[in-house]
Amino acid sequence: MVTLKNILISLSLLMITACGQSSKGNAQKKDSTKVVYTFTGPFDLAKLLLKENLPEMIHSQGIRRELKDSMDVTMLKYEVFKTSDPKALRFAGTDLSGTYGQRKNYALFHYAEDQKNLICYELTLYDQKQTDQLIGLLGKVGTLVFKMTHLPKGTIEIDVDGNEVKPEKSVRQTYRVWDNKKTGITYYLSEDGTGKKITTKLTALKKATKFGKDWISTGQLDWYKYSDSEPL
């Protein structure tokens, strides 16, 4: 059985490039030519509709850019903006910024090269308390549709090389999904590890867009559809 560790492995540039090359035609054009929405008011991730003019919004909010690394990638015909600025790391009024050792919470914003409209964002946290806060806040902006906080009984965990992981070496992994039918945005949240070793990743996108479909397929974000959820 495929485990969360395998499913949530970091996307490689090669995979995304290959997927992006297949995203041609009218569907791709439709995604990047939507009417761009001008964002107003204090910045808050929970209020984003994923159609805002990203460069304009970043400029008006005075959000600082951060240098990207090799894993901060996106699809062809899209750009990605990275920041750890506290101004950009607010969700439902809660500050989710912070530095933990050499690791710093950050956000990635994916937007179209042509129309500059925001299409997806990812938020990465390295703190358990902030993760717990975020989980509670997501329940206010969407409806929880899937939850897995432990591997099902009898499941054999395997590593990226296909080898069985012994129980004493197993790392806690969780997965939750929320839907907001009004905005069409789906929120995918994964936890890997606990305490000071936790890495939490939130991905927000619209499943109906071409970008959303390709990103979900490439990252296997919809694997949960083939698994049983824990009681919600």
Coordinates of N, CA and C in Angstrom, one line a residue:
M1 N 0.8 -1.2 0.0 CA 0.0 0.0 0.0 C 0.9 1.2 0.0
V2 N 0.5 2.2 -0.8 CA 1.3 3.5 -0.8 C 1.0 4.3 0.5
T3 N 2.0 4.8 1.1 CA 1.8 5.6 2.3 C 1.9 7.0 2.1
L4 N 1.6 7.8 3.1 CA 1.6 9.3 2.9 C 3.0 9.8 2.6
K5 N 4.0 9.1 3.2 CA 5.4 9.6 2.9 C 5.7 9.5 1.5
N6 N 5.3 8.5 0.8 CA 5.5 8.4 -0.7 C 4.7 9.4 -1.4
I7 N 3.4 9.5 -1.0 CA 2.5 10.4 -1.7 C 2.9 11.9 -1.6
L8 N 3.4 12.3 -0.4 CA 3.7 13.7 -0.2 C 5.2 14.0 -0.5
I9 N 5.9 13.2 -1.2 CA 7.3 13.4 -1.5 C 7.4 14.7 -2.4
S10 N 8.4 15.5 -2.2 CA 8.6 16.7 -2.9 C 8.5 16.5 -4.4
L11 N 7.8 17.5 -5.1 CA 7.7 17.4 -6.6 C 9.1 17.8 -7.2
S12 N 9.5 17.0 -8.2 CA 10.7 17.4 -8.9 C 10.4 18.3 -10.1
L13 N 11.4 19.0 -10.5 CA 11.3 19.9 -11.6 C 10.9 19.2 -12.9
L14 N 11.5 18.0 -13.1 CA 11.3 17.2 -14.3 C 9.8 16.8 -14.4
M15 N 9.2 16.4 -13.3 CA 7.8 16.0 -13.3 C 6.9 17.1 -13.7
I16 N 7.2 18.3 -13.1 CA 6.3 19.4 -13.3 C 6.5 20.0 -14.7
T17 N 7.7 19.9 -15.2 CA 7.9 20.3 -16.6 C 7.2 19.4 -17.6
A18 N 7.3 18.1 -17.3 CA 6.6 17.2 -18.2 C 5.1 17.4 -18.2
C19 N 4.5 17.6 -16.9 CA 3.1 17.8 -16.8 C 2.7 19.1 -17.5
G20 N 3.6 20.1 -17.3 CA 3.2 21.4 -17.9 C 3.2 21.4 -19.4
Q21 N 4.1 20.5 -20.0 CA 4.1 20.4 -21.4 C 2.9 19.8 -22.0
S22 N 2.2 19.0 -21.2 CA 0.9 18.4 -21.6 C -0.3 19.3 -21.4
S23 N 0.0 20.4 -20.7 CA -1.2 21.4 -20.4 C -1.3 22.4 -21.5
K24 N -1.5 22.0 -22.7 CA -1.6 23.0 -23.8 C -3.0 23.1 -24.3
G25 N -3.2 24.0 -25.2 CA -4.5 24.1 -25.8 C -5.4 25.1 -25.2
N26 N -6.7 25.0 -25.5 CA -7.7 26.0 -25.0 C -7.9 26.0 -23.5
A27 N -7.7 24.8 -22.9 CA -7.9 24.7 -21.4 C -6.9 25.5 -20.7
Q28 N -5.6 25.5 -21.2 CA -4.5 26.3 -20.6 C -4.8 27.7 -20.8
K29 N -5.3 28.1 -21.9 CA -5.5 29.5 -22.2 C -6.7 30.0 -21.4
K30 N -7.7 29.2 -21.1 CA -8.8 29.6 -20.3 C -8.4 29.9 -18.9
D31 N -7.4 29.2 -18.3 CA -6.9 29.4 -17.0 C -6.3 30.8 -16.8
S32 N -5.5 31.1 -17.8 CA -4.6 32.3 -17.7 C -5.2 33.6 -18.2
T33 N -6.5 33.5 -18.7 CA -7.1 34.7 -19.3 C -8.3 35.1 -18.5
K34 N -8.5 34.6 -17.3 CA -9.6 35.0 -16.5 C -9.5 36.4 -16.1
V35 N -10.7 37.0 -15.9 CA -10.7 38.4 -15.4 C -10.0 38.5 -14.1
V36 N -9.0 39.3 -13.9 CA -8.2 39.4 -12.7 C -8.9 40.3 -11.7
Y37 N -8.9 39.9 -10.5 CA -9.6 40.6 -9.4 C -8.6 41.4 -8.6
T38 N -8.9 42.6 -8.3 CA -8.1 43.5 -7.5 C -8.3 43.3 -6.1
F39 N -7.3 42.9 -5.3 CA -7.5 42.7 -3.9 C -7.4 44.0 -3.1
T40 N -8.3 44.1 -2.1 CA -8.3 45.3 -1.3 C -8.4 44.9 0.2
G41 N -8.0 45.7 1.1 CA -8.1 45.4 2.5 C -6.8 44.7 3.0
P42 N -6.7 44.5 4.4 CA -5.6 43.8 5.0 C -5.4 42.5 4.4
F43 N -4.1 42.1 4.2 CA -3.8 40.8 3.5 C -4.2 39.6 4.5
D44 N -4.8 38.6 3.9 CA -5.2 37.4 4.7 C -5.4 36.2 3.8
L45 N -4.6 35.2 4.0 CA -4.7 34.0 3.1 C -6.1 33.4 3.0
A46 N -6.8 33.5 4.1 CA -8.1 32.9 4.2 C -9.1 33.6 3.3
K47 N -8.8 34.9 3.0 CA -9.7 35.7 2.2 C -9.4 35.7 0.7
L48 N -8.3 35.1 0.3 CA -8.0 35.1 -1.1 C -8.9 34.2 -1.9
L49 N -9.3 34.7 -3.1 CA -10.3 34.0 -4.0 C -9.6 33.3 -5.1
L50 N -8.2 33.4 -5.2 CA -7.4 32.8 -6.2 C -7.8 33.3 -7.6
K51 N -7.9 34.6 -7.7 CA -8.1 35.3 -9.0 C -7.5 36.7 -8.9
E52 N -6.8 37.0 -7.8 CA -6.2 38.3 -7.6 C -5.0 38.6 -8.6
N53 N -4.8 39.8 -8.8 CA -3.6 40.2 -9.6 C -2.4 40.1 -8.6
L54 N -1.6 39.1 -8.7 CA -0.6 38.8 -7.7 C 0.5 39.9 -7.6
P55 N 1.1 40.4 -8.6 CA 2.1 41.4 -8.5 C 1.5 42.7 -7.9
E56 N 0.3 43.1 -8.4 CA -0.3 44.3 -7.8 C -0.6 44.1 -6.4
M57 N -1.1 43.0 -5.9 CA -1.4 42.8 -4.5 C -0.1 42.8 -3.7
I58 N 0.9 42.1 -4.1 CA 2.2 42.1 -3.4 C 2.7 43.5 -3.2
H59 N 2.7 44.3 -4.3 CA 3.2 45.7 -4.2 C 2.3 46.5 -3.3
S60 N 1.0 46.4 -3.4 CA 0.2 47.3 -2.5 C 0.3 46.9 -1.1
Q61 N 0.6 45.6 -0.8 CA 0.7 45.2 0.6 C 2.1 45.3 1.2
G62 N 3.1 45.7 0.3 CA 4.5 45.8 0.7 C 5.1 44.5 1.2
I63 N 4.7 43.4 0.5 CA 5.3 42.1 0.9 C 6.6 41.9 0.3
R64 N 7.6 41.5 1.1 CA 9.0 41.3 0.7 C 9.1 39.9 -0.1
R65 N 9.9 39.9 -1.1 CA 10.2 38.7 -1.9 C 11.4 38.0 -1.2
E66 N 11.4 36.6 -1.3 CA 12.5 35.8 -0.8 C 13.0 35.0 -1.9
L67 N 14.3 34.8 -1.9 CA 14.9 34.0 -3.0 C 14.4 32.5 -3.0
K68 N 14.1 32.0 -4.1 CA 13.6 30.7 -4.3 C 14.7 29.7 -4.3
D69 N 14.4 28.4 -4.0 CA 15.4 27.4 -4.1 C 15.0 26.5 -5.3
S70 N 15.7 25.4 -5.5 CA 15.5 24.5 -6.7 C 14.1 23.8 -6.6
M71 N 13.6 23.7 -5.4 CA 12.3 23.0 -5.3 C 11.1 23.9 -5.3
D72 N 11.3 25.2 -5.4 CA 10.2 26.1 -5.5 C 9.8 26.3 -6.9
V73 N 9.1 25.3 -7.5 CA 8.8 25.3 -8.9 C 7.3 25.4 -9.1
T74 N 6.9 25.6 -10.4 CA 5.5 25.7 -10.7 C 5.3 25.1 -12.1
M75 N 4.1 25.3 -12.7 CA 3.9 24.8 -14.1 C 4.4 25.7 -15.1
L76 N 4.5 25.2 -16.4 CA 4.9 26.1 -17.5 C 3.8 27.1 -17.7
K77 N 4.2 28.3 -18.1 CA 3.4 29.5 -18.3 C 2.9 30.1 -17.0
Y78 N 3.5 29.7 -15.9 CA 3.2 30.3 -14.6 C 4.5 30.7 -13.9
E79 N 4.4 31.6 -12.9 CA 5.5 32.1 -12.1 C 5.2 31.8 -10.7
V80 N 6.2 31.7 -9.8 CA 6.0 31.5 -8.4 C 6.7 32.6 -7.6
F81 N 6.0 33.1 -6.6 CA 6.5 34.2 -5.7 C 6.7 33.6 -4.4
K82 N 7.9 33.7 -3.8 CA 8.1 33.1 -2.4 C 8.4 34.2 -1.4
T83 N 7.8 34.1 -0.2 CA 8.0 35.0 0.8 C 7.8 34.4 2.2
S84 N 8.5 34.9 3.2 CA 8.4 34.6 4.6 C 8.0 35.8 5.4
D85 N 7.6 36.9 4.7 CA 7.2 38.1 5.3 C 5.9 37.9 6.1
P86 N 5.9 38.3 7.4 CA 4.8 38.1 8.3 C 3.5 38.7 7.7
K87 N 3.6 39.7 6.9 CA 2.4 40.3 6.3 C 1.7 39.3 5.4
A88 N 2.4 38.3 4.8 CA 1.8 37.4 3.9 C 1.4 36.1 4.6
L89 N 1.8 35.9 5.8 CA 1.6 34.6 6.5 C 0.5 34.8 7.6
R90 N -0.6 35.4 7.2 CA -1.7 35.6 8.1 C -2.9 34.7 7.5
F91 N -3.5 34.0 8.4 CA -4.6 33.1 8.0 C -5.8 33.4 9.0
A92 N -6.9 33.9 8.5 CA -8.0 34.2 9.3 C -7.6 35.0 10.5
G93 N -6.7 36.0 10.3 CA -6.3 36.9 11.3 C -5.2 36.4 12.2
T94 N -4.8 35.2 12.0 CA -3.7 34.6 12.9 C -2.4 34.7 12.2
D95 N -1.4 35.2 12.9 CA 0.0 35.3 12.4 C 0.6 33.9 12.4
L96 N 1.0 33.4 11.3 CA 1.6 32.1 11.2 C 3.1 32.2 10.7
S97 N 3.7 33.3 10.9 CA 5.1 33.5 10.5 C 6.0 33.0 11.7
G98 N 7.3 32.7 11.4 CA 8.2 32.3 12.5 C 9.4 31.6 11.9
T99 N 10.5 31.6 12.7 CA 11.7 30.9 12.4 C 12.0 29.9 13.5
Y100 N 12.4 28.7 13.1 CA 12.6 27.6 14.0 C 14.0 27.0 13.7
G101 N 15.0 27.4 14.4 CA 16.4 27.0 14.0 C 16.7 27.6 12.7
Q102 N 17.1 26.8 11.7 CA 17.4 27.2 10.4 C 16.2 27.2 9.4
R103 N 15.1 26.8 10.0 CA 13.9 26.7 9.1 C 12.9 27.9 9.4
K104 N 12.4 28.4 8.3 CA 11.5 29.6 8.4 C 10.2 29.3 7.7
N105 N 9.1 29.6 8.3 CA 7.8 29.4 7.7 C 7.7 30.3 6.4
Y106 N 7.1 29.8 5.4 CA 7.0 30.6 4.1 C 5.8 30.2 3.3
A107 N 5.5 31.1 2.3 CA 4.4 30.9 1.4 C 4.9 31.0 -0.1
L108 N 4.3 30.2 -0.9 CA 4.6 30.2 -2.4 C 3.3 30.6 -3.1
F109 N 3.3 31.6 -3.9 CA 2.1 32.0 -4.7 C 2.4 31.7 -6.2
H110 N 1.5 30.9 -6.8 CA 1.6 30.6 -8.2 C 0.6 31.5 -9.0
Y111 N 1.1 32.1 -10.0 CA 0.3 33.0 -10.8 C 0.7 32.9 -12.3
A112 N -0.3 33.3 -13.2 CA -0.1 33.2 -14.6 C 0.9 34.2 -15.1
E113 N 1.7 33.9 -16.1 CA 2.7 34.8 -16.6 C 2.0 35.9 -17.4
D114 N 0.9 35.6 -18.1 CA 0.3 36.7 -18.9 C -0.6 37.6 -18.2
Q115 N -1.7 37.1 -17.6 CA -2.6 37.9 -16.9 C -2.3 38.2 -15.4
K116 N -1.3 37.5 -14.9 CA -0.8 37.8 -13.5 C -1.8 37.3 -12.5
N117 N -2.8 36.6 -12.8 CA -3.8 36.2 -11.8 C -3.3 35.0 -10.9
L118 N -3.5 35.2 -9.6 CA -3.2 34.1 -8.7 C -4.0 32.9 -8.9
I119 N -3.4 31.7 -8.9 CA -4.1 30.5 -9.2 C -4.0 29.5 -8.1
C120 N -3.0 29.6 -7.2 CA -2.7 28.6 -6.2 C -1.8 29.2 -5.2
Y121 N -1.8 28.8 -3.9 CA -0.8 29.1 -3.0 C -0.5 27.9 -2.1
E122 N 0.8 27.9 -1.6 CA 1.2 26.9 -0.6 C 1.8 27.5 0.6
L123 N 1.5 27.0 1.7 CA 2.0 27.5 3.0 C 2.7 26.4 3.7
T124 N 4.0 26.7 4.1 CA 4.8 25.7 4.8 C 5.1 26.2 6.2
L125 N 4.8 25.3 7.2 CA 5.0 25.7 8.6 C 5.9 24.6 9.3
Y126 N 6.7 25.1 10.3 CA 7.6 24.2 11.0 C 7.3 24.2 12.5
D127 N 6.1 24.4 12.9 CA 5.8 24.5 14.3 C 4.5 23.8 14.6
Q128 N 4.4 23.0 15.6 CA 3.2 22.2 15.9 C 2.1 23.0 16.4
K129 N 2.4 24.0 17.2 CA 1.3 24.9 17.7 C 0.6 25.6 16.6
Q130 N 1.4 26.2 15.7 CA 0.8 26.9 14.6 C 0.1 26.0 13.7
T131 N 0.5 24.8 13.5 CA -0.2 23.8 12.7 C -1.5 23.5 13.3
D132 N -1.6 23.3 14.6 CA -2.9 23.1 15.3 C -3.8 24.3 15.1
Q133 N -3.2 25.5 15.2 CA -4.1 26.7 15.0 C -4.6 26.7 13.6
L134 N -3.8 26.4 12.6 CA -4.2 26.4 11.2 C -5.3 25.4 11.0
I135 N -5.2 24.2 11.6 CA -6.2 23.2 11.4 C -7.6 23.7 11.9
G136 N -7.6 24.3 13.1 CA -8.8 24.9 13.6 C -9.4 26.0 12.7
L137 N -8.5 26.8 12.2 CA -9.0 27.9 11.3 C -9.5 27.5 10.0
L138 N -9.0 26.4 9.5 CA -9.5 25.9 8.2 C -10.9 25.3 8.3
G139 N -11.3 24.9 9.5 CA -12.6 24.5 9.8 C -13.6 25.6 9.7
K140 N -13.1 26.9 9.7 CA -14.0 28.0 9.6 C -14.2 28.5 8.2
V141 N -13.3 28.1 7.3 CA -13.3 28.6 5.9 C -13.7 27.5 4.9
G142 N -13.8 26.3 5.4 CA -14.2 25.1 4.6 C -14.8 24.0 5.4
T143 N -15.3 23.0 4.6 CA -15.9 21.9 5.3 C -15.0 20.7 5.2
L144 N -14.6 20.1 6.3 CA -13.7 18.9 6.3 C -14.4 17.8 5.6
V145 N -13.7 17.2 4.6 CA -14.2 16.1 3.8 C -13.4 14.9 3.9
F146 N -12.2 15.0 4.5 CA -11.3 13.8 4.7 C -10.3 14.1 5.8
K147 N -10.1 13.0 6.6 CA -9.1 13.1 7.7 C -8.4 11.8 7.9
M148 N -7.1 11.8 7.9 CA -6.4 10.6 8.3 C -5.2 11.1 9.2
T149 N -5.3 10.7 10.5 CA -4.3 11.1 11.4 C -3.3 10.0 11.8
H150 N -3.6 8.8 11.3 CA -2.7 7.6 11.5 C -2.9 6.6 10.4
L151 N -2.0 5.8 10.2 CA -2.1 4.7 9.2 C -3.1 3.7 9.7
P152 N -4.0 3.2 8.8 CA -5.0 2.2 9.2 C -4.3 1.0 9.7
K153 N -5.0 0.3 10.6 CA -4.5 -0.9 11.3 C -4.2 -2.0 10.2
G154 N -3.0 -2.5 10.3 CA -2.6 -3.6 9.4 C -1.9 -3.1 8.2
T155 N -1.7 -1.7 8.1 CA -1.0 -1.1 7.0 C 0.5 -1.3 7.1
I156 N 1.2 -1.6 6.1 CA 2.6 -1.7 6.1 C 3.2 -0.4 5.5
E157 N 4.0 0.3 6.2 CA 4.6 1.5 5.7 C 5.8 1.2 4.9
I158 N 6.0 1.8 3.8 CA 7.2 1.6 3.0 C 7.8 3.0 2.7
D159 N 9.2 3.0 2.5 CA 9.9 4.2 2.3 C 9.9 4.5 0.8
V160 N 10.6 5.6 0.4 CA 10.7 6.0 -1.0 C 11.3 4.9 -1.9
D161 N 12.1 4.0 -1.3 CA 12.8 3.0 -2.1 C 12.0 1.7 -2.1
G162 N 10.8 1.7 -1.5 CA 10.0 0.5 -1.5 C 10.3 -0.5 -0.4
N163 N 11.1 -0.1 0.6 CA 11.4 -0.9 1.7 C 10.5 -0.7 2.9
E164 N 10.2 -1.8 3.6 CA 9.3 -1.7 4.8 C 9.9 -0.9 5.9
V165 N 9.2 0.1 6.5 CA 9.7 0.9 7.6 C 9.3 0.2 8.9
K166 N 10.3 0.0 9.8 CA 10.0 -0.6 11.0 C 9.2 0.4 11.9
P167 N 8.3 -0.1 12.8 CA 7.5 0.7 13.6 C 8.2 1.8 14.4
E168 N 9.4 1.4 14.9 CA 10.2 2.3 15.8 C 10.8 3.5 14.9
K169 N 10.8 3.3 13.6 CA 11.4 4.3 12.8 C 10.3 5.1 12.0
S170 N 9.1 4.7 12.3 CA 8.0 5.4 11.5 C 7.8 6.8 12.0
V171 N 7.5 7.7 11.0 CA 7.3 9.1 11.3 C 5.8 9.4 11.2
R172 N 5.3 10.2 12.2 CA 3.9 10.5 12.1 C 3.5 11.3 10.9
Q173 N 2.5 10.9 10.2 CA 2.0 11.6 9.0 C 0.5 11.7 9.0
T174 N 0.0 12.9 8.7 CA -1.5 13.1 8.7 C -1.9 13.8 7.4
Y175 N -3.2 13.7 7.1 CA -3.7 14.3 5.8 C -5.1 14.7 6.1
R176 N -5.4 16.0 5.7 CA -6.8 16.5 5.8 C -7.1 17.3 4.6
V177 N -8.4 17.3 4.2 CA -8.9 18.1 3.1 C -10.2 18.8 3.4
W178 N -10.2 20.1 3.1 CA -11.4 20.9 3.3 C -11.9 21.5 1.9
D179 N -13.2 21.6 1.7 CA -13.8 22.2 0.5 C -14.6 23.4 0.9
N180 N -14.5 24.4 0.1 CA -15.3 25.6 0.2 C -16.2 25.7 -1.1
K181 N -17.4 25.3 -1.0 CA -18.2 25.2 -2.2 C -18.5 26.6 -2.8
K182 N -18.6 27.6 -1.9 CA -18.9 29.0 -2.3 C -17.8 29.6 -3.2
T183 N -16.5 29.4 -2.8 CA -15.4 29.9 -3.6 C -14.8 28.9 -4.6
G184 N -15.1 27.6 -4.4 CA -14.6 26.6 -5.3 C -13.2 26.2 -4.9
I185 N -12.7 26.7 -3.7 CA -11.3 26.4 -3.3 C -11.3 25.2 -2.4
T186 N -10.3 24.3 -2.7 CA -10.0 23.1 -1.8 C -8.7 23.3 -1.1
Y187 N -8.7 23.0 0.2 CA -7.5 23.1 1.0 C -6.9 21.7 1.4
Y188 N -5.7 21.4 1.0 CA -5.1 20.1 1.3 C -4.0 20.4 2.4
L189 N -4.0 19.7 3.5 CA -3.0 19.9 4.5 C -2.4 18.6 4.9
S190 N -1.1 18.6 4.9 CA -0.3 17.4 5.4 C 0.6 17.7 6.5
E191 N 0.8 16.8 7.4 CA 1.8 16.9 8.5 C 2.8 15.8 8.4
D192 N 4.0 16.1 8.5 CA 5.1 15.1 8.5 C 6.0 15.3 9.7
G193 N 5.9 14.4 10.7 CA 6.7 14.5 11.9 C 5.9 15.2 13.0
T194 N 6.5 15.5 14.1 CA 5.8 16.1 15.3 C 6.8 17.1 16.0
G195 N 6.3 17.9 16.8 CA 7.1 18.8 17.7 C 8.0 19.6 16.9
K196 N 9.3 19.6 17.2 CA 10.3 20.5 16.6 C 10.7 20.0 15.2
K197 N 10.3 18.8 14.9 CA 10.7 18.2 13.6 C 9.5 18.1 12.6
I198 N 8.5 18.8 12.9 CA 7.3 18.8 12.0 C 7.5 19.7 10.8
T199 N 6.9 19.2 9.7 CA 6.8 20.0 8.4 C 5.4 19.9 8.0
T200 N 4.7 21.0 8.0 CA 3.3 21.1 7.6 C 3.2 21.8 6.3
K201 N 2.3 21.3 5.4 CA 2.2 22.0 4.1 C 0.7 22.1 3.8
L202 N 0.3 23.3 3.5 CA -1.1 23.6 3.1 C -1.1 24.0 1.6
T203 N -1.9 23.4 0.8 CA -2.0 23.8 -0.6 C -3.5 24.2 -0.9
A204 N -3.7 25.4 -1.4 CA -5.0 25.9 -1.7 C -5.1 26.2 -3.2
L205 N -6.1 25.5 -3.8 CA -6.3 25.7 -5.3 C -7.8 25.4 -5.6
K206 N -8.1 25.6 -6.9 CA -9.4 25.3 -7.4 C -9.3 24.1 -8.3
K207 N -10.0 23.0 -7.9 CA -9.9 21.8 -8.6 C -10.4 21.9 -10.0
A208 N -11.3 22.8 -10.3 CA -12.0 22.9 -11.6 C -11.1 23.5 -12.7
T209 N -10.0 24.2 -12.2 CA -9.1 24.9 -13.2 C -8.2 23.9 -13.8
K210 N -7.6 24.2 -15.0 CA -6.6 23.3 -15.6 C -5.4 23.2 -14.7
F211 N -5.0 24.3 -14.2 CA -3.8 24.3 -13.3 C -4.1 23.4 -12.1
G212 N -5.3 23.5 -11.5 CA -5.6 22.7 -10.4 C -5.6 21.2 -10.7
K213 N -6.2 20.8 -11.8 CA -6.2 19.4 -12.2 C -4.8 18.9 -12.4
D214 N -4.0 19.7 -13.1 CA -2.6 19.2 -13.3 C -1.8 19.1 -12.0
W215 N -1.9 20.1 -11.2 CA -1.2 20.2 -9.9 C -1.6 19.0 -9.0
I216 N -2.9 18.7 -9.0 CA -3.4 17.6 -8.1 C -2.9 16.3 -8.7
S217 N -2.9 16.2 -10.0 CA -2.4 14.9 -10.6 C -0.9 14.7 -10.4
T218 N -0.1 15.8 -10.6 CA 1.3 15.7 -10.4 C 1.7 15.4 -8.9
G219 N 1.0 16.1 -8.0 CA 1.3 15.9 -6.6 C 0.6 14.8 -5.9
Q220 N -0.3 14.1 -6.7 CA -1.1 13.0 -6.1 C -1.9 13.5 -4.9
L221 N -2.4 14.7 -5.0 CA -3.2 15.3 -3.8 C -4.5 14.6 -3.6
D222 N -5.0 13.9 -4.7 CA -6.4 13.3 -4.5 C -6.3 11.8 -4.2
W223 N -5.2 11.4 -3.7 CA -5.1 9.9 -3.3 C -6.1 9.5 -2.3
Y224 N -6.5 10.5 -1.5 CA -7.5 10.2 -0.4 C -8.8 9.7 -0.9
K225 N -9.1 9.9 -2.2 CA -10.4 9.5 -2.7 C -10.5 8.0 -2.8
Y226 N -9.4 7.3 -2.7 CA -9.4 5.9 -2.7 C -9.1 5.3 -1.3
S227 N -9.3 6.1 -0.3 CA -9.1 5.6 1.1 C -10.3 6.0 1.9
D228 N -10.4 5.3 3.0 CA -11.5 5.6 4.0 C -11.1 6.7 4.9
S229 N -11.9 7.7 5.1 CA -11.6 8.7 6.1 C -11.9 8.3 7.5
E230 N -11.2 8.9 8.4 CA -11.6 8.7 9.8 C -12.9 9.5 10.1
P231 N -13.6 9.3 11.2 CA -14.8 10.0 11.5 C -14.5 11.5 11.5
L232 N -15.3 12.3 10.8 CA -15.1 13.8 10.7 C -15.7 14.5 11.9

